[in-house]
Short mmCIF file of C-alpha atoms in Angstrom, two decimals:
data_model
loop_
_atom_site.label_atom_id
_atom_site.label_comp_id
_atom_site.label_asym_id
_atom_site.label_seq_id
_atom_site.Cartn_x
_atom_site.Cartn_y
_atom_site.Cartn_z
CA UNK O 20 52.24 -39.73 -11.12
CA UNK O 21 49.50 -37.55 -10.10
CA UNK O 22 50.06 -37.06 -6.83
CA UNK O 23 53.61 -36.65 -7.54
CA UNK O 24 52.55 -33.36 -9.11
CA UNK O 25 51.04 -32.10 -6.60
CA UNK O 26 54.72 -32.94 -4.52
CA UNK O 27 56.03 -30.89 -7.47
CA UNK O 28 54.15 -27.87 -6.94
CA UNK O 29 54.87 -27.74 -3.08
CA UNK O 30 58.40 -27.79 -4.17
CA UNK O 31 57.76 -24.51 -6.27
CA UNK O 32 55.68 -23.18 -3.49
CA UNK O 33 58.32 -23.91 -1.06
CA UNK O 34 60.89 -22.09 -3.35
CA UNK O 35 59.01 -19.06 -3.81
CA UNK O 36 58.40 -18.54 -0.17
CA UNK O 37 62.17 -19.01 0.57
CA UNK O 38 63.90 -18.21 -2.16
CA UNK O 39 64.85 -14.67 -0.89
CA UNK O 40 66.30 -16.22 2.54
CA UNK O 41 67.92 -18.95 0.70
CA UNK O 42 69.68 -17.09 -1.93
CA UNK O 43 70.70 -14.15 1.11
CA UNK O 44 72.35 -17.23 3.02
CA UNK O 45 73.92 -18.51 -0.55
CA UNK O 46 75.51 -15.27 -1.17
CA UNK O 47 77.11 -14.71 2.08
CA UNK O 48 78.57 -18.41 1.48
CA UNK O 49 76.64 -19.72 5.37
CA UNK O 50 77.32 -22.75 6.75
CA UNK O 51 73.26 -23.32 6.94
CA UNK O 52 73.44 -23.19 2.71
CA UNK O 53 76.31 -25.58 2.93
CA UNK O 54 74.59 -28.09 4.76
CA UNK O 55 71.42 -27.51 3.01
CA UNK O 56 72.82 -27.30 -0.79
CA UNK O 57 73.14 -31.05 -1.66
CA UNK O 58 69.14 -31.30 -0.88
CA UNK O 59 68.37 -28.70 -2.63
CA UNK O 60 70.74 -29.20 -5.91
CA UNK O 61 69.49 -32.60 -6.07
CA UNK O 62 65.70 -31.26 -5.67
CA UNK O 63 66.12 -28.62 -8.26
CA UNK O 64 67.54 -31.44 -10.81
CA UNK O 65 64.33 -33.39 -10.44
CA UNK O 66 62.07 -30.65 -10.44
CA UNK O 67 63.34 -29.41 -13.77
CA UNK O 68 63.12 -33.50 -15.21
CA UNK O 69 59.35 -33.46 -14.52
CA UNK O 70 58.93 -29.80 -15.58
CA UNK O 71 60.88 -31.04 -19.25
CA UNK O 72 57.86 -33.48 -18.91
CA UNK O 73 60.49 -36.57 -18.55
CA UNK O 74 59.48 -39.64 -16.84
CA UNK O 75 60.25 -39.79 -13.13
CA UNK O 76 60.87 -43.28 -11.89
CA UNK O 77 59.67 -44.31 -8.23
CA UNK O 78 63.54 -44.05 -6.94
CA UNK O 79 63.71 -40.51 -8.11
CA UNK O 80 60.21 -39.67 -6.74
CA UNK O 81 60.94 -40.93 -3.26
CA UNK O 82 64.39 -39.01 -3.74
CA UNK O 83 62.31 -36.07 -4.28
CA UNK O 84 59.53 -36.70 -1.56
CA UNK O 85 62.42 -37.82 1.50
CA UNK O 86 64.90 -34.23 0.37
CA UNK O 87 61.38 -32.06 0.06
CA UNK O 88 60.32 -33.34 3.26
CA UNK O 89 63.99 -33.05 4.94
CA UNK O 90 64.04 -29.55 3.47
CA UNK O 91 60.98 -28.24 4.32
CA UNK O 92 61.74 -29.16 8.22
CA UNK O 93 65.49 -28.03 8.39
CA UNK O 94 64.47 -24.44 7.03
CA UNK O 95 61.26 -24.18 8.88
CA UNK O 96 64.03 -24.36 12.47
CA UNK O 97 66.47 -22.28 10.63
CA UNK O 98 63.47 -19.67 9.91
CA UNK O 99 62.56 -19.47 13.30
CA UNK O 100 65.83 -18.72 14.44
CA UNK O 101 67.02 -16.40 11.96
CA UNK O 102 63.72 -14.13 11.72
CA UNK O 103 62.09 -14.75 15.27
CA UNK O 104 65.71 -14.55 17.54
CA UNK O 105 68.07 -13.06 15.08
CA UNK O 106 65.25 -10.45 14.04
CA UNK O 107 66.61 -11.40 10.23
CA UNK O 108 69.86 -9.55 11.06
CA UNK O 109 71.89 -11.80 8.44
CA UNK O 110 75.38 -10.71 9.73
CA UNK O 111 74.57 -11.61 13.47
CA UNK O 112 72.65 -15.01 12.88
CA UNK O 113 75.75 -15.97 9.98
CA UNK O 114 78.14 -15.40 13.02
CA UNK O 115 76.11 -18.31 15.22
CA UNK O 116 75.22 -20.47 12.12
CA UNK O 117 77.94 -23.50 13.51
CA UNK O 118 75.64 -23.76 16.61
CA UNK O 119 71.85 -23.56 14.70
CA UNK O 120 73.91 -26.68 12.32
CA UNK O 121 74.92 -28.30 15.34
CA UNK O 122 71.01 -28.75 16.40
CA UNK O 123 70.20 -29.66 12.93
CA UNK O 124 72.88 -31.95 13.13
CA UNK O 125 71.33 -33.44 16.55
CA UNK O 126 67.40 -33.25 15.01
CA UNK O 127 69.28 -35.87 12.18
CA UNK O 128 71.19 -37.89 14.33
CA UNK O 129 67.92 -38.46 16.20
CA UNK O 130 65.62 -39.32 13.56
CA UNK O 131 68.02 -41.84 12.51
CA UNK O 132 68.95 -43.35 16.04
CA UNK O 133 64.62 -43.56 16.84
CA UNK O 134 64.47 -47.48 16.14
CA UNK O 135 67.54 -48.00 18.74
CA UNK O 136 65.76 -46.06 21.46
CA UNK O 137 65.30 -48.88 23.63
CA UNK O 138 68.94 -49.41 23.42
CA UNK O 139 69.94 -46.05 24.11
CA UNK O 140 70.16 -43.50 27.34
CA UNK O 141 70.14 -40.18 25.38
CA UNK O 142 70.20 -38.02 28.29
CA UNK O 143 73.63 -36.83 27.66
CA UNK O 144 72.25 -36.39 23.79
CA UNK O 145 69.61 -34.23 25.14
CA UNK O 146 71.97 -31.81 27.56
CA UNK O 147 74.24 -31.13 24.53
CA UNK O 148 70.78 -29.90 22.35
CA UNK O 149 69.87 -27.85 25.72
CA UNK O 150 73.48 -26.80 26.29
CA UNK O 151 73.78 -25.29 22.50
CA UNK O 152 70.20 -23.76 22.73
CA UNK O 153 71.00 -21.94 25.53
CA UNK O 154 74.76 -20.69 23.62
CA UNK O 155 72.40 -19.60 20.92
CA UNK O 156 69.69 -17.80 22.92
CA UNK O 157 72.85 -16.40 25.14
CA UNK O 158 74.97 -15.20 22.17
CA UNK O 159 77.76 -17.43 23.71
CA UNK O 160 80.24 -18.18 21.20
CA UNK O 161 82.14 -20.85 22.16
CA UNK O 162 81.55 -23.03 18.89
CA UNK O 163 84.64 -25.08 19.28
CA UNK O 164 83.63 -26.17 23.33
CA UNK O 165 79.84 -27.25 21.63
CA UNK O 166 81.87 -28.92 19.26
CA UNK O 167 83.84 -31.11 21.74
CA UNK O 168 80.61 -31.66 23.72
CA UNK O 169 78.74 -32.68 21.04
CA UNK O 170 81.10 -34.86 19.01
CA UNK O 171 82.08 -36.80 22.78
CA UNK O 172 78.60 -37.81 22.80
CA UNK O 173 77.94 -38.85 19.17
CA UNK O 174 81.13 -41.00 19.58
CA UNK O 175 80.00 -42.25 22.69
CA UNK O 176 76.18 -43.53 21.00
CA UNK O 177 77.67 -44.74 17.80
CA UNK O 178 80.47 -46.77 19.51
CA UNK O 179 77.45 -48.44 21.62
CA UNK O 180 75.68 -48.89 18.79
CA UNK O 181 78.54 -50.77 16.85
CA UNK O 182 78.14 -48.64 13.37
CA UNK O 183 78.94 -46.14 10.98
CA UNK O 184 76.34 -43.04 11.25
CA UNK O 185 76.04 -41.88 7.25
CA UNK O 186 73.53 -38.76 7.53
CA UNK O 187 70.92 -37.69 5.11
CA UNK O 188 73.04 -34.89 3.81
CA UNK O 189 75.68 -37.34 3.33
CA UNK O 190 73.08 -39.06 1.32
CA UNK O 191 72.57 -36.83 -1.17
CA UNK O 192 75.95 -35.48 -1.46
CA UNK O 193 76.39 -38.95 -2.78
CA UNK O 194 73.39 -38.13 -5.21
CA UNK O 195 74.24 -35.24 -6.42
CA UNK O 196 77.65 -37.09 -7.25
CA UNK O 197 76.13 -39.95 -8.82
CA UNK O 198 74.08 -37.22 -10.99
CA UNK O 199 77.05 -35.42 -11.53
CA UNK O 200 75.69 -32.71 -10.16
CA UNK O 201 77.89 -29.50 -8.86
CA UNK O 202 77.89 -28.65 -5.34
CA UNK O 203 79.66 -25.13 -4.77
CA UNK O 204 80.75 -25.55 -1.61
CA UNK O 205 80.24 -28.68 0.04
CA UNK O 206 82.97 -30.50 2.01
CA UNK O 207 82.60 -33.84 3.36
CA UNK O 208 80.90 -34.43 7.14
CA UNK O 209 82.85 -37.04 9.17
CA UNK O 210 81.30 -37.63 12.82
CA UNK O 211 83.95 -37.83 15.37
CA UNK O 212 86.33 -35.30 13.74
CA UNK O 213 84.36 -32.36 12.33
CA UNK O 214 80.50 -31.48 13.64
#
């Protein structure tokens, strides 16, 4: 349980250095917090167990260590986009926020496909994450054409692969439920209809 302490304070760390942006993307209800709020609910909920001094079990400390982790690497890409291309200009970043969720999306769906990879040509996976990069960097705003793109070729991979893709997010949506946690605003992800 030591070292899970330490995990604990990184946590805190992590939510004093980005509580500002965090609450700022909360407010103005963004997509980014949407995607982002089942982690951190779920994150919060354990942090305050082990700060009430309760006793953490090893599924709720890998919980804890897999969201932190997952957290910590989403925001660190949404950072750099928001402060370093956006300049921090809320309003104008909010307005591209489907495409910056799209490439988280991809940065997921590739994590989770890595132990098919000899299986798989993701070239056309690849020209999708380029495509949207370049929409983002352009200030092109044709979310719903990304969209198309990208769901085509998600479809395309999962029916080769022969299964259902359940994401991380889609994981702890389920956790927060089964804590009966509240999530303000999350609505369900479904590959293949809504990116």
């Amino acid at each position: 349980m030591e070292q899970f302490h330490i995990v604990l304070k990184d946590f805190a760390n992590w939510k004093l250095e980005n509580i500002e942006i965090l609450e700022r993307f909360k407010t103005n209800r963004s997509l980014l917090y949407d995607r982002l709020e089942p982690v951190y609910v779920v994150l919060n909920h354990i942090y305050e167990k082990a700060v009430e001094n309760e006793d953490l079990n090893e599924d709720y400390q890998t919980i804890f260590h897999v969201g932190l982790n997952y957290l910590h690497t989403q925001f660190e890409v949404i950072r750099i986009y928001y402060e370093k291309l956006f300049e921090s200009d809320c309003e104008l970043f909010e307005s591209y926020t489907p495409l910056v969720g799209y490439l988280l999306f991809i940065s997921d769906f590739r994590t989770d496909l890595e132990e098919y990879e000899d299986q798989l040509d993701c070239s056309d996976l690849s020209e999708v994450e380029t495509l949207i990069e370049n929409m983002i960097a352009e200030r092109d705003d044709r979310f719903s054409y990304a969209a198309e793109r990208l769901n085509k070729v998600v479809d395309d991979i999962v029916s080769q692969l022969d299964f259902e893709y359940i994401g991380i997010i889609d994981i702890f949506v389920e956790i927060a439920d089964n804590l009966k946690l509240d999530l303000s605003s999350h609505k369900p992800f479904v590959i293949g209809r809504d990116i």
